[in-house]
GROMACS .gro file of N, CA and C in nm:
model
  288
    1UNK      N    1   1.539  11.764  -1.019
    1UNK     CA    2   1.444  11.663  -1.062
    1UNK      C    3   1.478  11.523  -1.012
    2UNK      N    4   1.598  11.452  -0.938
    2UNK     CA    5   1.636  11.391  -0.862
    2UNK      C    6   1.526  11.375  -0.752
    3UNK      N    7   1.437  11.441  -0.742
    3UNK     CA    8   1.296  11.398  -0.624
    3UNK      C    9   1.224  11.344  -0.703
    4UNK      N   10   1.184  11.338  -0.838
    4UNK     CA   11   1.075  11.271  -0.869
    4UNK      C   12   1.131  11.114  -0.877
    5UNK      N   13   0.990  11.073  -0.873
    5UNK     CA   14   0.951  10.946  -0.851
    5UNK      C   15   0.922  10.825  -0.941
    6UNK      N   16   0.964  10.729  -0.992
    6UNK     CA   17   0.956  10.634  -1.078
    6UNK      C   18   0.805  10.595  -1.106
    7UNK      N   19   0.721  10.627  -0.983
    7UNK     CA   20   0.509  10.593  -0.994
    7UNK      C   21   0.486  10.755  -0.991
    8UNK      N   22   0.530  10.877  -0.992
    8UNK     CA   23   0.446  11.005  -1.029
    8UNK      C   24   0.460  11.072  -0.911
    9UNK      N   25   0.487  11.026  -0.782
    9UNK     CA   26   0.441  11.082  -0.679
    9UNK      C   27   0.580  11.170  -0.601
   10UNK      N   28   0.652  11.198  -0.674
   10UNK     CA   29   0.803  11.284  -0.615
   10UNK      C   30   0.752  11.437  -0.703
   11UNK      N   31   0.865  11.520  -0.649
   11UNK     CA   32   0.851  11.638  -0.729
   11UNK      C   33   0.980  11.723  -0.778
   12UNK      N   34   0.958  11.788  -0.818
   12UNK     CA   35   0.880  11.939  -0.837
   12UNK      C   36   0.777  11.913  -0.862
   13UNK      N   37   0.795  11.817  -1.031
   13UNK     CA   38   0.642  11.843  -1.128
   13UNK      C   39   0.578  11.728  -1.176
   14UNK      N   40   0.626  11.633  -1.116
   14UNK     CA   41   0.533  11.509  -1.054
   14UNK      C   42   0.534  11.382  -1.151
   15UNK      N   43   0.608  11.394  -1.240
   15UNK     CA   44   0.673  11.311  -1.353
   15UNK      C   45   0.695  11.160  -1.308
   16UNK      N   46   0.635  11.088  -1.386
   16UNK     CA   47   0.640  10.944  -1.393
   16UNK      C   48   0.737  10.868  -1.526
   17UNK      N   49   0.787  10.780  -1.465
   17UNK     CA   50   0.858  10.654  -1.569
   17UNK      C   51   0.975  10.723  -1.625
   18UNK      N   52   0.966  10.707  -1.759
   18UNK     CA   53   1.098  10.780  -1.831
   18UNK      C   54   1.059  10.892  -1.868
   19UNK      N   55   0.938  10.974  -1.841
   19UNK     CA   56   0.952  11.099  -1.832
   19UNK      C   57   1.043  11.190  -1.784
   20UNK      N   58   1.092  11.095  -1.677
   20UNK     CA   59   1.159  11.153  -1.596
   20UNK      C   60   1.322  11.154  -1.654
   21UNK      N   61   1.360  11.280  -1.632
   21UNK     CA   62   1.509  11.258  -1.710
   21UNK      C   63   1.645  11.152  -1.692
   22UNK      N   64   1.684  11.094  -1.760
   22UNK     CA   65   1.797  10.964  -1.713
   22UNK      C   66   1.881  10.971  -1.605
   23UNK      N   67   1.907  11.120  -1.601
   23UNK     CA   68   2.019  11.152  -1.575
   23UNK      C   69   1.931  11.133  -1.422
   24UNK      N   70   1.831  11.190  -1.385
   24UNK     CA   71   1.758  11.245  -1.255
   24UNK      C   72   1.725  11.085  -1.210
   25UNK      N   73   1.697  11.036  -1.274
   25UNK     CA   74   1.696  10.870  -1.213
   25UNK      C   75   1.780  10.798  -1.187
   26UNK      N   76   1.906  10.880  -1.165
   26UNK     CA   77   2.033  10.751  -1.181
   26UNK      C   78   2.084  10.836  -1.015
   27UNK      N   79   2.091  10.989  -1.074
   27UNK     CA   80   2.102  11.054  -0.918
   27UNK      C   81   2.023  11.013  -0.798
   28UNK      N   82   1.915  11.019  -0.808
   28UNK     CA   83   1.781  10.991  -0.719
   28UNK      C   84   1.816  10.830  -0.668
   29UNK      N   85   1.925  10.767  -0.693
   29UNK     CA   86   1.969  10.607  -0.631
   29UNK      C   87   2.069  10.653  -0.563
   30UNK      N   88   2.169  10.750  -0.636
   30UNK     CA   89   2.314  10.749  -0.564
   30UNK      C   90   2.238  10.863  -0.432
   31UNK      N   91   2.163  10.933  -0.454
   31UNK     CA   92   2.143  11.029  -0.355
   31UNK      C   93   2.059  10.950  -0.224
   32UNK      N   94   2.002  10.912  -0.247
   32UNK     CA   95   1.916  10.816  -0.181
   32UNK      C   96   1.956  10.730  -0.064
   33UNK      N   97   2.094  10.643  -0.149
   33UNK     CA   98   2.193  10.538  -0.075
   33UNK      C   99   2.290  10.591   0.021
   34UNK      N  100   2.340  10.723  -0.027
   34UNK     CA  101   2.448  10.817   0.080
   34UNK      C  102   2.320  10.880   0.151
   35UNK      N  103   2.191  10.921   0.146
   35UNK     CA  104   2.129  10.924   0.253
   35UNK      C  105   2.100  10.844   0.335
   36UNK      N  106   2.060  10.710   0.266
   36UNK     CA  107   2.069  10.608   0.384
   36UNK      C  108   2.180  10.560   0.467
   37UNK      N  109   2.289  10.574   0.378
   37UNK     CA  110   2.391  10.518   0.444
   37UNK      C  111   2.521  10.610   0.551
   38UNK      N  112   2.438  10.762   0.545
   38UNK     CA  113   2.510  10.842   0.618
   38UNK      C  114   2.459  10.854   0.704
   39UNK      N  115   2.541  10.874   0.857
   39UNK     CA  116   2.467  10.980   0.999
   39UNK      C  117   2.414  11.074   0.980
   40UNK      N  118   2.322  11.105   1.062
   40UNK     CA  119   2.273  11.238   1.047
   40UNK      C  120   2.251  11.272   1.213
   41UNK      N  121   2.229  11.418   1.243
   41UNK     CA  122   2.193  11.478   1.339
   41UNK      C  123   2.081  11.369   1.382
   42UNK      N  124   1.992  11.332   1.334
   42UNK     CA  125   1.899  11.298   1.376
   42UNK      C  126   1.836  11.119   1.339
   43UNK      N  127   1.965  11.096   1.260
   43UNK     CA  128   1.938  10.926   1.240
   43UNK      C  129   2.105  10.872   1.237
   44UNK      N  130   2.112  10.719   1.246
   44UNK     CA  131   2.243  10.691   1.259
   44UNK      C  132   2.246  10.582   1.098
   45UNK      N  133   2.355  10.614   1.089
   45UNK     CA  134   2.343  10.521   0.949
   45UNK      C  135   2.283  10.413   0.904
   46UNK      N  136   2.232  10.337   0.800
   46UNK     CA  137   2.175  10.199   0.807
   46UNK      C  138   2.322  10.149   0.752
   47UNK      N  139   2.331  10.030   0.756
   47UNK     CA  140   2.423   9.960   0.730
   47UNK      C  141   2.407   9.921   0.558
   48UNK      N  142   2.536   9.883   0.497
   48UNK     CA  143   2.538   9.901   0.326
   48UNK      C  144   2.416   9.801   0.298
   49UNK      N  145   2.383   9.663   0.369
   49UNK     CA  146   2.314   9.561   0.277
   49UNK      C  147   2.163   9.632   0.358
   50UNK      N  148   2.124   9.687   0.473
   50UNK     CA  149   1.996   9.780   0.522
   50UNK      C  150   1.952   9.843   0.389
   51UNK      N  151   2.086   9.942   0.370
   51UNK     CA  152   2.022  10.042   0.301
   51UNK      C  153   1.960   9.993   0.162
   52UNK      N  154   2.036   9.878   0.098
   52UNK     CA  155   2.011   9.813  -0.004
   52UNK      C  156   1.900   9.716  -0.014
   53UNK      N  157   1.828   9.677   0.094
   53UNK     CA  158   1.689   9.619   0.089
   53UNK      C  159   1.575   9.742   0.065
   54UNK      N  160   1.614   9.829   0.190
   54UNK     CA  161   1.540   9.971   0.170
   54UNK      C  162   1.504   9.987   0.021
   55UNK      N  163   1.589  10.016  -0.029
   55UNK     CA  164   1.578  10.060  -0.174
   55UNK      C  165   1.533   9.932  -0.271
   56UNK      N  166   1.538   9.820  -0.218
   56UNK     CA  167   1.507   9.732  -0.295
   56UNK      C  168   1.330   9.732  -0.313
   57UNK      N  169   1.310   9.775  -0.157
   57UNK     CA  170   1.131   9.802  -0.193
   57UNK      C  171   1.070   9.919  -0.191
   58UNK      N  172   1.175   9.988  -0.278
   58UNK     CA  173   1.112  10.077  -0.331
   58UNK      C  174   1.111  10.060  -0.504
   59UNK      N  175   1.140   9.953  -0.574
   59UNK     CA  176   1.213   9.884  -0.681
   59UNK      C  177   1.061   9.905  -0.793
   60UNK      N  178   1.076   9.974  -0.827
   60UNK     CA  179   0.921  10.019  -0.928
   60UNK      C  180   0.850  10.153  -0.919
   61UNK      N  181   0.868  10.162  -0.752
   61UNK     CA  182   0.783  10.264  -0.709
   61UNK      C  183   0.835  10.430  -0.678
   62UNK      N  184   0.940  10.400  -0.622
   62UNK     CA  185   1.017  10.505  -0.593
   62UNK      C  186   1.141  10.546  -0.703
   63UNK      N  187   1.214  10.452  -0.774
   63UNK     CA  188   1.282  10.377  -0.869
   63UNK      C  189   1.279  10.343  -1.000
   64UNK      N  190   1.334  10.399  -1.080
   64UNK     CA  191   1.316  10.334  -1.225
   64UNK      C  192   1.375  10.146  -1.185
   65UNK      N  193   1.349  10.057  -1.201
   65UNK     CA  194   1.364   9.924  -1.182
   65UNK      C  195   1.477   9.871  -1.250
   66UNK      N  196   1.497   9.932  -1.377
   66UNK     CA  197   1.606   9.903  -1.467
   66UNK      C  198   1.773   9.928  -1.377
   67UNK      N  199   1.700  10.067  -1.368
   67UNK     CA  200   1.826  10.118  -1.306
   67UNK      C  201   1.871  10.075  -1.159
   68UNK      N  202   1.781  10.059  -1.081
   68UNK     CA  203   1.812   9.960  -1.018
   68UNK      C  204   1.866   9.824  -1.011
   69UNK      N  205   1.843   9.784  -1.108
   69UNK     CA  206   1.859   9.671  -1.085
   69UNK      C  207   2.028   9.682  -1.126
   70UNK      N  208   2.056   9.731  -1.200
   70UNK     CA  209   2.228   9.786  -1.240
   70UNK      C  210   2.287   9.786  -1.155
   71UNK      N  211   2.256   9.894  -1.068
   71UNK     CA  212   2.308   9.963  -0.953
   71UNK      C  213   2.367   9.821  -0.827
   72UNK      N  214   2.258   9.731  -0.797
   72UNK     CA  215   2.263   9.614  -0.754
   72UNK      C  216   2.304   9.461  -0.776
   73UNK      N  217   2.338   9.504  -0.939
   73UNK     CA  218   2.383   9.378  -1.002
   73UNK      C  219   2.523   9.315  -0.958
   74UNK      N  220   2.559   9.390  -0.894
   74UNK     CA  221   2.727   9.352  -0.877
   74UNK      C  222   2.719   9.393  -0.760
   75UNK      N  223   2.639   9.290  -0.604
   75UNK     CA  224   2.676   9.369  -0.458
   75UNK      C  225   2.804   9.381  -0.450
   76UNK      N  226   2.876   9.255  -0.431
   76UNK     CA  227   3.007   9.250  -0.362
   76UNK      C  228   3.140   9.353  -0.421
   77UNK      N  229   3.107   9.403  -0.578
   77UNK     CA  230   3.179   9.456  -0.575
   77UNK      C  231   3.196   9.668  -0.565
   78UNK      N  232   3.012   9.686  -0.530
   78UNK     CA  233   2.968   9.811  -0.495
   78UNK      C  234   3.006   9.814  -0.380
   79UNK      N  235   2.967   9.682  -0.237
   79UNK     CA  236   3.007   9.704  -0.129
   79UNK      C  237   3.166   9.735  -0.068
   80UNK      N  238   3.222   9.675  -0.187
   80UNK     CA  239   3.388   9.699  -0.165
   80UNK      C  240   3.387   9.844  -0.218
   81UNK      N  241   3.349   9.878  -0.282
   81UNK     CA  242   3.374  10.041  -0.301
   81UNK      C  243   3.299  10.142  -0.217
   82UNK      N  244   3.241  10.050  -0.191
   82UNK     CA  245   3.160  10.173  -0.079
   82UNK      C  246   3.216  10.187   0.010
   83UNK      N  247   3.301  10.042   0.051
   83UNK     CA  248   3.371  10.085   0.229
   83UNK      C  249   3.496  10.182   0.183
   84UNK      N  250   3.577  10.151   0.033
   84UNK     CA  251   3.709  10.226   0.008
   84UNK      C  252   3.658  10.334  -0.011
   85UNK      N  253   3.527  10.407  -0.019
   85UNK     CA  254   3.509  10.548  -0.033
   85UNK      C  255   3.479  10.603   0.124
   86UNK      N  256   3.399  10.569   0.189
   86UNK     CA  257   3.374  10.600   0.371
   86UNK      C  258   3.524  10.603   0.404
   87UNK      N  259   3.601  10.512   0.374
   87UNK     CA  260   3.691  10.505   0.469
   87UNK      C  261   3.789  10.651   0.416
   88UNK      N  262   3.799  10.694   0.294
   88UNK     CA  263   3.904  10.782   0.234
   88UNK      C  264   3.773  10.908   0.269
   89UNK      N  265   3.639  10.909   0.316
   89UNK     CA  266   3.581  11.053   0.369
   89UNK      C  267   3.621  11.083   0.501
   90UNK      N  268   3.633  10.942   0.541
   90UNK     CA  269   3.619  10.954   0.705
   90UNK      C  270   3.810  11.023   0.693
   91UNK      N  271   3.905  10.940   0.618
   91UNK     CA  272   4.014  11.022   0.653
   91UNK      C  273   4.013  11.159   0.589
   92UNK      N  274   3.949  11.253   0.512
   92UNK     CA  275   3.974  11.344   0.443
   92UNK      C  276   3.874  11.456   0.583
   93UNK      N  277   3.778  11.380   0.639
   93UNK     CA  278   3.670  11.511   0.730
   93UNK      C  279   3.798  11.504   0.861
   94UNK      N  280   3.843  11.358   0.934
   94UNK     CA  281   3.918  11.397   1.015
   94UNK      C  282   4.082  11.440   1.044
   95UNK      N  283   4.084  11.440   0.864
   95UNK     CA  284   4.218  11.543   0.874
   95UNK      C  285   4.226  11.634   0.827
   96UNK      N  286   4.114  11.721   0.889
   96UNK     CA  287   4.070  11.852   0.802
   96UNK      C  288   4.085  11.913   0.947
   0.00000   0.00000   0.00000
């Protein structure tokens, strides 16, 4: 339930606002941000403050707003954890 959508339009079952379960709205940011912010076969990463505008306009629509806005309340000190987590994946995939 992490696909549905903060305006109705995600799925399975097409759930709007706080219908949508807490838990599935809090995932649906963290899942979202490691999608934006990872390589893929077929896209190259956006950069931490990219990915964080991205999501910024989606801030109502795609997004419970609340929870967003949490998530964003404290850049400087998400962005410092974000690089100490890449950097401890990047050593854990290439010393595998």
């Amino acid at each position: 339930s992490h696909h549905e959508k903060w305006n109705g339009n995600g799925y399975p079952r097409g759930l709007e606002g706080e219908n949508i379960p807490l838990s599935a709205r809090i995932v649906a940011i963290a899942d979202v941000f490691d999608a934006l912010t990872s390589k893929r076969p077929y896209k190259e990463a956006f950069s931490f403050f990219e990915a964080i505008r991205i999501m910024q306009d989606g801030r109502g629509s795609h997004f419970d707003p609340q929870i967003l806005d949490v998530f964003t309340s404290d850049l400087v000190r998400l962005e410092e954890t974000y690089h100490v987590i890449r950097s401890k994946s990047e050593t854990l995939s290439f010393g595998s």
